[in-house]
mmCIF file of C-alpha atoms in Angstrom:
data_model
loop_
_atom_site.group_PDB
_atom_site.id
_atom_site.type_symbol
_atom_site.label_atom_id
_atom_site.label_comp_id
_atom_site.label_asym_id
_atom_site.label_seq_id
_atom_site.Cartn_x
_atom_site.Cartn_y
_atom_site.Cartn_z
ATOM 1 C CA UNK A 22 -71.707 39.116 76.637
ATOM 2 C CA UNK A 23 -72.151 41.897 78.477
ATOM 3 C CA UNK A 24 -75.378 43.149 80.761
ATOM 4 C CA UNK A 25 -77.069 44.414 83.674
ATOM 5 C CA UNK A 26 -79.112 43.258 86.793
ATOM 6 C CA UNK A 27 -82.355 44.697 85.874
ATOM 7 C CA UNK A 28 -84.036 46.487 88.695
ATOM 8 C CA UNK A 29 -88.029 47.597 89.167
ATOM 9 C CA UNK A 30 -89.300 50.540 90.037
ATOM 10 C CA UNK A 31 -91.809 52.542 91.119
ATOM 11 C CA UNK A 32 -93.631 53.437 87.700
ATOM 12 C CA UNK A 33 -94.320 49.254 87.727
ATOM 13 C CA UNK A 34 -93.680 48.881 83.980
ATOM 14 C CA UNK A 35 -93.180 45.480 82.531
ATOM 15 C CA UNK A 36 -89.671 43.724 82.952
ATOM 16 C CA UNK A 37 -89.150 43.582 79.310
ATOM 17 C CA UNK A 38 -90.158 47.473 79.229
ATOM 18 C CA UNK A 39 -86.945 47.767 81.665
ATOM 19 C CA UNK A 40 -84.807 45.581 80.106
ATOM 20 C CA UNK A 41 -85.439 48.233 76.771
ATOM 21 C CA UNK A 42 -84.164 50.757 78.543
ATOM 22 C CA UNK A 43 -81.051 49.516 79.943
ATOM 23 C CA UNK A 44 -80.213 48.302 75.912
ATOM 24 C CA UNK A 45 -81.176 52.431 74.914
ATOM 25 C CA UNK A 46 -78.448 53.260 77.828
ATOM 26 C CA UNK A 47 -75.937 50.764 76.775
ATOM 27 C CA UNK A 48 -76.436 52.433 73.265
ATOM 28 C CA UNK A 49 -76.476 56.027 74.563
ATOM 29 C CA UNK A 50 -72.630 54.932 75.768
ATOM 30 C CA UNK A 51 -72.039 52.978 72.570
ATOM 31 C CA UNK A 52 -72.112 49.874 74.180
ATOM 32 C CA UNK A 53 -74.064 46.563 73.615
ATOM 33 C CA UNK A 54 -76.078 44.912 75.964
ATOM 34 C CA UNK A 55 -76.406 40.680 75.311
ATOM 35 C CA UNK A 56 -77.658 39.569 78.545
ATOM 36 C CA UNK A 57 -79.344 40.421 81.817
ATOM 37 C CA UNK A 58 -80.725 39.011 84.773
ATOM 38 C CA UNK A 59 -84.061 39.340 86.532
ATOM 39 C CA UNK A 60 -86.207 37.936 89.184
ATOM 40 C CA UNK A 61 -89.160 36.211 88.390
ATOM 41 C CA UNK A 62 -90.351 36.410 92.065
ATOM 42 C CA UNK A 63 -90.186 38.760 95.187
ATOM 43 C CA UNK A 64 -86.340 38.772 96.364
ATOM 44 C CA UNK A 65 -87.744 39.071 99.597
ATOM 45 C CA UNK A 66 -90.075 36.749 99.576
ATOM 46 C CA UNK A 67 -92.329 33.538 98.556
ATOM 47 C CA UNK A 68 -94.468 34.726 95.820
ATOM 48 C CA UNK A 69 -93.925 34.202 91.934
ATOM 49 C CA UNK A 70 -94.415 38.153 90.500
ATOM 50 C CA UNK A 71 -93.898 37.241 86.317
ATOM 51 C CA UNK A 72 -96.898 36.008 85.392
ATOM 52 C CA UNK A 73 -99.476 35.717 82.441
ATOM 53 C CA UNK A 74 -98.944 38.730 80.161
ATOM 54 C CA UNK A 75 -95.833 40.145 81.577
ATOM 55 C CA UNK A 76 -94.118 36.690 81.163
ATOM 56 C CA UNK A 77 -95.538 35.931 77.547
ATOM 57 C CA UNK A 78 -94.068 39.507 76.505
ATOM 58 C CA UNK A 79 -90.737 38.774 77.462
ATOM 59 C CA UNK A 80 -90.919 35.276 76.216
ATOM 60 C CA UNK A 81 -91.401 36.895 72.927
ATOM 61 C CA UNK A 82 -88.608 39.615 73.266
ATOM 62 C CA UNK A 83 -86.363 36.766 74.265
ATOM 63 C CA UNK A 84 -87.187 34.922 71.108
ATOM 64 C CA UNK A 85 -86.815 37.713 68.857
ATOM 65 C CA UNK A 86 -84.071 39.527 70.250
ATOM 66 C CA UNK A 87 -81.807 35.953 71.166
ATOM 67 C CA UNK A 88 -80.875 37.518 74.307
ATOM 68 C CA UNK A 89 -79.798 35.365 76.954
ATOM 69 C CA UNK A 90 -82.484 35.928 80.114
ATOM 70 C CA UNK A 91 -80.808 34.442 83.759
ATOM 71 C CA UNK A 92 -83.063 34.969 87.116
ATOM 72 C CA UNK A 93 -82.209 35.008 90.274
ATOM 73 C CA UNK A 94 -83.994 33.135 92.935
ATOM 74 C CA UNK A 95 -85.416 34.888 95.329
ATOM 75 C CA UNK A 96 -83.101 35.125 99.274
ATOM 76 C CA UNK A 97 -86.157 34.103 101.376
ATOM 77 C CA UNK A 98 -85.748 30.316 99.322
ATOM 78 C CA UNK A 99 -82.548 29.445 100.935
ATOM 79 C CA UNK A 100 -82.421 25.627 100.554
ATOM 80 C CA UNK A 101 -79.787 25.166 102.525
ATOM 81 C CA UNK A 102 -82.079 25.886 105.625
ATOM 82 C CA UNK A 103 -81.381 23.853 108.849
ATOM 83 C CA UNK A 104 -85.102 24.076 109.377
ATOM 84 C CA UNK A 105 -86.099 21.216 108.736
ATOM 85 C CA UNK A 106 -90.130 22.654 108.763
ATOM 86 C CA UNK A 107 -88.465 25.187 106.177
ATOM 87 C CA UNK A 108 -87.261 22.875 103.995
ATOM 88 C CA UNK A 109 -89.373 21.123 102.178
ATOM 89 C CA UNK A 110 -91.321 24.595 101.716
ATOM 90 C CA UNK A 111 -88.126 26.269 99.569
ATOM 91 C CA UNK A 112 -87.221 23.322 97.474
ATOM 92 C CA UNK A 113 -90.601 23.065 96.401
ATOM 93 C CA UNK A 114 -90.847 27.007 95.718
ATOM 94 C CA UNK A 115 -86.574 26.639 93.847
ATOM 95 C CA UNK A 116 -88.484 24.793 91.740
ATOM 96 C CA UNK A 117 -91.347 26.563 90.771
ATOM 97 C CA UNK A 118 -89.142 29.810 90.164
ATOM 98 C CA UNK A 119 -87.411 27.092 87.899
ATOM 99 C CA UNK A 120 -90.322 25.903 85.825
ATOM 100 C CA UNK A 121 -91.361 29.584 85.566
ATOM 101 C CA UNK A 122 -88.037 30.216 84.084
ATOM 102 C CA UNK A 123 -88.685 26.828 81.837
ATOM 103 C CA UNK A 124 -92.031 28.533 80.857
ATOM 104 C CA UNK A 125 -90.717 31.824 79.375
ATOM 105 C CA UNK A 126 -87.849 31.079 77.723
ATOM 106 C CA UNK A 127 -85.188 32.191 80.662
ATOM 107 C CA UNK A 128 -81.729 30.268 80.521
ATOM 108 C CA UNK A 129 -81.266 29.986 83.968
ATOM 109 C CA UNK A 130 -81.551 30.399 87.227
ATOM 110 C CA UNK A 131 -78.711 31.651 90.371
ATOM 111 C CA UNK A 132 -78.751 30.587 93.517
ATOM 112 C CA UNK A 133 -76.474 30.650 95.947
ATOM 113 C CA UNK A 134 -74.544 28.283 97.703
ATOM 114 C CA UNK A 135 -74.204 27.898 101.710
ATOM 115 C CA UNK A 136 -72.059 29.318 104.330
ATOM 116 C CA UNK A 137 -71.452 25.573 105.477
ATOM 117 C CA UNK A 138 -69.366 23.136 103.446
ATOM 118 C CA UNK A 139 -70.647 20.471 101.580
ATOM 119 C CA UNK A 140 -68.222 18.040 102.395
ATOM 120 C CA UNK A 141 -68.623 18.722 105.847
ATOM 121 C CA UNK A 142 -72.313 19.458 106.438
ATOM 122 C CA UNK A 143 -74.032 15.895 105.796
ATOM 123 C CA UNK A 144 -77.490 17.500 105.697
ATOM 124 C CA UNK A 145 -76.398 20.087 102.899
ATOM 125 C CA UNK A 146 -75.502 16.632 100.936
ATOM 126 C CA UNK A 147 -79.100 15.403 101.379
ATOM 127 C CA UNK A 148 -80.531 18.854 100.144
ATOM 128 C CA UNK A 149 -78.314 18.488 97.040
ATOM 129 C CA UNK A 150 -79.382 15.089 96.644
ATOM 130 C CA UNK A 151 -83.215 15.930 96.959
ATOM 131 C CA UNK A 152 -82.365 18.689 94.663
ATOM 132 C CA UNK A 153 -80.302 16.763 92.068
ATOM 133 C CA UNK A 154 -82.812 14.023 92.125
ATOM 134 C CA UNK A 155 -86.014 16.633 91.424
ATOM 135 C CA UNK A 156 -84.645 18.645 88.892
ATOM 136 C CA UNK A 157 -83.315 14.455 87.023
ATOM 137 C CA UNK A 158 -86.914 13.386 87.261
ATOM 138 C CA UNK A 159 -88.242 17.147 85.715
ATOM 139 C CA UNK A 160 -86.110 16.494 82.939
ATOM 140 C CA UNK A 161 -86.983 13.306 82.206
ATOM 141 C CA UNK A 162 -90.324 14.066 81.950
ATOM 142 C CA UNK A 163 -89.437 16.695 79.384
ATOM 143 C CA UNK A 164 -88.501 16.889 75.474
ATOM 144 C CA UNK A 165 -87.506 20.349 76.502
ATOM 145 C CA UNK A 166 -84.623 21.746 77.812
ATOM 146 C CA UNK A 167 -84.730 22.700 81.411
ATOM 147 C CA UNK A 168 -82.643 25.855 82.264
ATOM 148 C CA UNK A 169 -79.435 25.690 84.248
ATOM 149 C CA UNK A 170 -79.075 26.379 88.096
ATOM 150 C CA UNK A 171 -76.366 28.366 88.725
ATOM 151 C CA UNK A 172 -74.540 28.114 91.885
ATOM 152 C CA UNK A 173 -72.983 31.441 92.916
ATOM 153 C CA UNK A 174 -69.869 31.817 95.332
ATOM 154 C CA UNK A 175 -70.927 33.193 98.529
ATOM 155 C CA UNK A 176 -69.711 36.374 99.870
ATOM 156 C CA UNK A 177 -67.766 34.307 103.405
ATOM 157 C CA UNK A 178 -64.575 35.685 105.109
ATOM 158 C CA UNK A 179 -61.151 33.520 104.507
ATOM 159 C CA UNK A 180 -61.637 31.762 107.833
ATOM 160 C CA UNK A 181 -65.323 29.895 106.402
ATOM 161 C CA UNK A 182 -64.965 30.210 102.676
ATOM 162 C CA UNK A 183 -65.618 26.915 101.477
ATOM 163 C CA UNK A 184 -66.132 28.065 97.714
ATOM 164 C CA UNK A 185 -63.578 30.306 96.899
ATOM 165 C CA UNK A 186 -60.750 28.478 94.963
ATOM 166 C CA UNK A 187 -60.771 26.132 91.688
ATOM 167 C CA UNK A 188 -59.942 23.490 94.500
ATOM 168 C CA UNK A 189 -62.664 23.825 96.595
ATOM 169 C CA UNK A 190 -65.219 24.373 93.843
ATOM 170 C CA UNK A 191 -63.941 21.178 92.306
ATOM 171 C CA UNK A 192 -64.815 18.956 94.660
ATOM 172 C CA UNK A 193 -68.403 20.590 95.107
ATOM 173 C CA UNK A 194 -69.058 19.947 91.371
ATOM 174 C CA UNK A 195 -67.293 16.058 92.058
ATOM 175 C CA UNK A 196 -69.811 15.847 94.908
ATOM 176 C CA UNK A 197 -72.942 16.813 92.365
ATOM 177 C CA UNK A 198 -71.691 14.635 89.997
ATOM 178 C CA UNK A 199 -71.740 12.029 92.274
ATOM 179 C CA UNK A 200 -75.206 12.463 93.666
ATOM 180 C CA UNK A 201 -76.781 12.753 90.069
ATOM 181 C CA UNK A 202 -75.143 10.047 88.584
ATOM 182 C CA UNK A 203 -73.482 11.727 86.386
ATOM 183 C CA UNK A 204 -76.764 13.481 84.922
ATOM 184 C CA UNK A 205 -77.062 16.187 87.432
ATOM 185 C CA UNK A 206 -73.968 17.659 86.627
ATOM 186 C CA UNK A 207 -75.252 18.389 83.603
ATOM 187 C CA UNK A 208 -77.866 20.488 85.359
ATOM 188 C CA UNK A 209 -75.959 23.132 87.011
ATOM 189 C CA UNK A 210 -73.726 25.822 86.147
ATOM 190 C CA UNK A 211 -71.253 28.007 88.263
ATOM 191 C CA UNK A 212 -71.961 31.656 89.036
ATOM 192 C CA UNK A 213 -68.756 33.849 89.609
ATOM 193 C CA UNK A 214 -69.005 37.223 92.035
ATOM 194 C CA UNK A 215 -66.001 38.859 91.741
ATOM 195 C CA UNK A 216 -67.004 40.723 95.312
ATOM 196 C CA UNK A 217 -68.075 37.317 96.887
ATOM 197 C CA UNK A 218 -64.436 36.025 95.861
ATOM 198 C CA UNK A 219 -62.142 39.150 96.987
ATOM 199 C CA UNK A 220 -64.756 39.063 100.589
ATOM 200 C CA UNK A 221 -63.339 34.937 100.702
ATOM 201 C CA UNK A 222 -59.450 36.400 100.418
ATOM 202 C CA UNK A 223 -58.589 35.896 96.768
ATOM 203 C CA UNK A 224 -56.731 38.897 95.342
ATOM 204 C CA UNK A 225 -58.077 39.416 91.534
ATOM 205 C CA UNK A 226 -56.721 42.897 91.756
ATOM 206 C CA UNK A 227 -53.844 42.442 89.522
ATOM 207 C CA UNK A 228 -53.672 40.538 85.966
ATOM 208 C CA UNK A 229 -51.414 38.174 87.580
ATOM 209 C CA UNK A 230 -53.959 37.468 90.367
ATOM 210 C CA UNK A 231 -57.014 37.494 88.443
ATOM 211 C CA UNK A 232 -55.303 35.080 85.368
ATOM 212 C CA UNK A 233 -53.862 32.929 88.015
ATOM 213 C CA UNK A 234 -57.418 32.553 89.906
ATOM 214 C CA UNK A 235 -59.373 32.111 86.336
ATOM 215 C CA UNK A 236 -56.614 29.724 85.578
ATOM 216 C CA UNK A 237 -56.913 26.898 87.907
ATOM 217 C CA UNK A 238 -60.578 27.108 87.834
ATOM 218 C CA UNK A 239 -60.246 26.330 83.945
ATOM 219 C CA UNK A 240 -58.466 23.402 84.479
ATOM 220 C CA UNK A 241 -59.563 21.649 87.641
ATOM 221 C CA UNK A 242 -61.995 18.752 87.136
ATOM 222 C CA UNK A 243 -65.698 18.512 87.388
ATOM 223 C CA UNK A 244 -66.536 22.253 86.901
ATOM 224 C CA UNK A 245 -68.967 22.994 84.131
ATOM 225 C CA UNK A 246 -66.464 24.832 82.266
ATOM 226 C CA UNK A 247 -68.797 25.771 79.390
ATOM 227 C CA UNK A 248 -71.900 26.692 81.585
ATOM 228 C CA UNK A 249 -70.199 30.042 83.478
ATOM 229 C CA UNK A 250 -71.484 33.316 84.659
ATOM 230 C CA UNK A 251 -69.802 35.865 85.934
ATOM 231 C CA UNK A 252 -71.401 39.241 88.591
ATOM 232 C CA UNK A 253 -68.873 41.516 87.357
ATOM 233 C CA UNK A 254 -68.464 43.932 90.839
ATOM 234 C CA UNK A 255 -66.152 46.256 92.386
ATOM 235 C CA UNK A 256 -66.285 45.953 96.365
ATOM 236 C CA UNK A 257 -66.162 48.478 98.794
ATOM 237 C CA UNK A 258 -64.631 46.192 101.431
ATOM 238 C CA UNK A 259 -60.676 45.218 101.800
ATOM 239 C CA UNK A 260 -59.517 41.939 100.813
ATOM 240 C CA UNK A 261 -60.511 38.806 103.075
ATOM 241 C CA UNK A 262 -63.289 41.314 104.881
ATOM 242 C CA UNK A 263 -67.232 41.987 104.813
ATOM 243 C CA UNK A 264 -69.764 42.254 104.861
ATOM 244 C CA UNK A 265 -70.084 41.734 101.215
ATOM 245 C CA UNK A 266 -70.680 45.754 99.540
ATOM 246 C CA UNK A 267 -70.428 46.640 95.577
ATOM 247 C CA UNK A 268 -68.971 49.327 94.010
ATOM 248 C CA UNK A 269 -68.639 50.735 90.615
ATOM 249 C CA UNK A 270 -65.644 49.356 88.655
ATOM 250 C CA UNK A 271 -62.569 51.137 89.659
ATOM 251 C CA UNK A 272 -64.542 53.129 92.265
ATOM 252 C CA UNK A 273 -64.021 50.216 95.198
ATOM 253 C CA UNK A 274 -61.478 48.254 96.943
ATOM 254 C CA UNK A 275 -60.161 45.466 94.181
ATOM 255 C CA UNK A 276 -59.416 47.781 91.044
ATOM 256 C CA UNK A 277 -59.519 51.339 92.564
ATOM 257 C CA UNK A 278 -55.784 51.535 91.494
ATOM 258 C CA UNK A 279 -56.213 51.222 87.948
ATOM 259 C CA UNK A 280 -58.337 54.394 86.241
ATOM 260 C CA UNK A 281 -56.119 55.228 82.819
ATOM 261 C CA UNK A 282 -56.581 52.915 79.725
ATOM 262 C CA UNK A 283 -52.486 51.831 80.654
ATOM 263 C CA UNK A 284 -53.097 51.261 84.520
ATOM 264 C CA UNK A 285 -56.665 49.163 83.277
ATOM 265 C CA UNK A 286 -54.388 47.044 80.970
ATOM 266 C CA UNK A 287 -52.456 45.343 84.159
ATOM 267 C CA UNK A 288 -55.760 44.952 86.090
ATOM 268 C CA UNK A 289 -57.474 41.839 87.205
ATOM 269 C CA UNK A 290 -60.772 43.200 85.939
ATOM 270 C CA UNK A 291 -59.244 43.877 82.191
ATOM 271 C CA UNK A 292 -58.373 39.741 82.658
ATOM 272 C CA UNK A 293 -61.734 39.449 83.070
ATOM 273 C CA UNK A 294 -62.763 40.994 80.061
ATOM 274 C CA UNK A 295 -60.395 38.802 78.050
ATOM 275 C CA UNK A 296 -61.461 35.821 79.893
ATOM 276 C CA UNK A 297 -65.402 35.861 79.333
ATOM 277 C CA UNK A 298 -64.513 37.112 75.894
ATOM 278 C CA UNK A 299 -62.587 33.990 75.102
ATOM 279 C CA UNK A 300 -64.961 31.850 76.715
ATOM 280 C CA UNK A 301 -68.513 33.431 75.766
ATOM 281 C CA UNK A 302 -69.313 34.203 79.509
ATOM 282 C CA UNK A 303 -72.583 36.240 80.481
ATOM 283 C CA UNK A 304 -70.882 39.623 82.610
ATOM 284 C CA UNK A 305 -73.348 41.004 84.388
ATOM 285 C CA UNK A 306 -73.356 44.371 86.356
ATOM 286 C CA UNK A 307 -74.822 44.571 89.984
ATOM 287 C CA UNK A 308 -76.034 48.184 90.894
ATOM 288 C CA UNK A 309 -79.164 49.481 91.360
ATOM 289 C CA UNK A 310 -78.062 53.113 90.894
ATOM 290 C CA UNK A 311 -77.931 54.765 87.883
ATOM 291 C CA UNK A 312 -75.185 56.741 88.360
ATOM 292 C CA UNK A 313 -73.199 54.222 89.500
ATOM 293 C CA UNK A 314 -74.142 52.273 86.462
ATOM 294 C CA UNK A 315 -73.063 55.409 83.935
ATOM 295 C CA UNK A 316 -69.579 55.300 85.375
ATOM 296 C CA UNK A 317 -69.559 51.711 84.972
ATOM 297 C CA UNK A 318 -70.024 51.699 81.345
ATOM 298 C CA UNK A 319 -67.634 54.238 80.901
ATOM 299 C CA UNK A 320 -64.966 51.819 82.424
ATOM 300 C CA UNK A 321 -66.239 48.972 80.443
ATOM 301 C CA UNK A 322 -65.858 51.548 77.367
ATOM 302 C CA UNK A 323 -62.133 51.732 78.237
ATOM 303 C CA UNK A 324 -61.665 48.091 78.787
ATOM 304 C CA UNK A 325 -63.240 47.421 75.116
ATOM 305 C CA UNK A 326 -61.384 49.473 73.698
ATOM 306 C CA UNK A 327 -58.310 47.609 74.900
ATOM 307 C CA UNK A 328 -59.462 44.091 74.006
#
């Protein structure tokens, strides 16, 4: 499953108008586009911008087409705020963005996880806990099913990563498990940046590295193995540094070693093909230009070609 982050523009068509033509682009490069993610409010701010008409035409696209919708909440809404005046305010807007998400038909919803800990930030515990509890009491007012929350790996240097490894990520899904009762778990999903991951020090460079990495996240305990995205991007940064940057595949800092169709082959990033092919997992690609894009699909035409 293979798609882009779909970015507005200027003309201020509809989202599922722009989501058409990034499937016509995927065709013009003989490729097939099966997912995609969105925003269903302002990325920069507090306001809910799918509404009404725009929302009931891609409600109806989704339906017909099958295509697997995922937003992304917007930054301002950072729960993990040690405001406590700020607080309140961006739980309560998470979960609007979520029931706007329930309301058209969109799978899920990405947001991302803290700088701090969660085993050793008390007050990031509560926040999960309000969360958890929230979400457990929408759904049990329901006969619906509510869309996932995805939590997506940070982009932190080595020295603060706290959820960067299988290890690590384990015992944040343990910790959500706990808090839920066992129910909230079933709530959230994990979403995977390859940049975030190479920023935190984890070389997925190499097949080795990347199977190795993929590995021991597929069998450590408590992760929601069958509810995985992945933000398929290249990083302009070196290993271990930031601040986070994407590239093209192949055009930044983790695979800029492997171009031919043989060098691709030993690459972390032709692992990752494999992997999400094996395991049904949404890839989407993160760049707003289009030329950046083109040369991405032209990778990603290589790397199917090998699978």
């Amino acid at each position: 499953m293979l798609g882009n982050h779909i970015n507005r523009d200027t003309r201020h068509l509809s989202i599922t108008s722009y989501i058409k033509e990034t499937i016509s682009d995927y065709h013009a490069h003989s490729l097939n586009m099966s997912t995609a993610a969105i925003f269903v409010s302002n990325p920069r701010g507090l306001q809910i911008i799918l509404k009404d008409e725009e929302g009931e035409e891609l409600k109806q696209f989704i339906n017909k087409s099958k295509m697997s919708i995922i937003a992304h909440s917007s930054y301002v809404a950072f729960l993990w705020t040690k405001e406590k005046t700020k607080e309140a305010t961006y739980l309560k807007f998470v979960l609007k963005e979520l029931a706007v998400c329930k309301e058209y038909n969109i799978s899920g919803l990405v947001i991302h996880l803290p700088k701090e800990g969660i085993l050793k930030q008390k007050y990031i515990q509560k926040i999960m806990y309000k969360l958890i509890n929230a979400i457990v009491a929408i759904n049990a007012s329901t006969t619906t099913t509510l869309p996932i929350i995805y939590l997506e790996t940070p982009a932190i240097i080595p020295m603060y990563a706290n959820y960067d490894t299988a290890d690590k990520l384990s015992r944040l899904f343990h910790i959500i498990h706990k808090l839920g009762g066992g129910i909230g778990s079933n709530l959230f999903g994990l979403c995977i940046d390859t940049a975030h991951i190479w920023t935190s020090g984890n070389d997925i460079s190499t097949y080795d590295g990347a199977k190795r990495w993929f590995t021991e996240l597929m069998d450590a305990p408590y992760i929601p193995h069958d509810k995985i995205i992945i933000h398929l991007n290249d990083s302009e940064r070196e290993l271990g540094h930031g601040p986070d940057k994407h590239a093209s595949l192949t055009k930044g800092k983790i695979w800029e070693k492997y171009q031919t169709r043989g060098q691709l082959k030993t690459s972390g990033l032709f692992f990752i093909m494999e992997f999400a092919k094996k395991y049904n997992i949404p890839l989407i690609l993160e760049r707003r230009n289009k030329e950046m894009l083109a040369y991405d699909y032209i990778v990603v035409n290589k790397l199917q070609q090998l699978l």
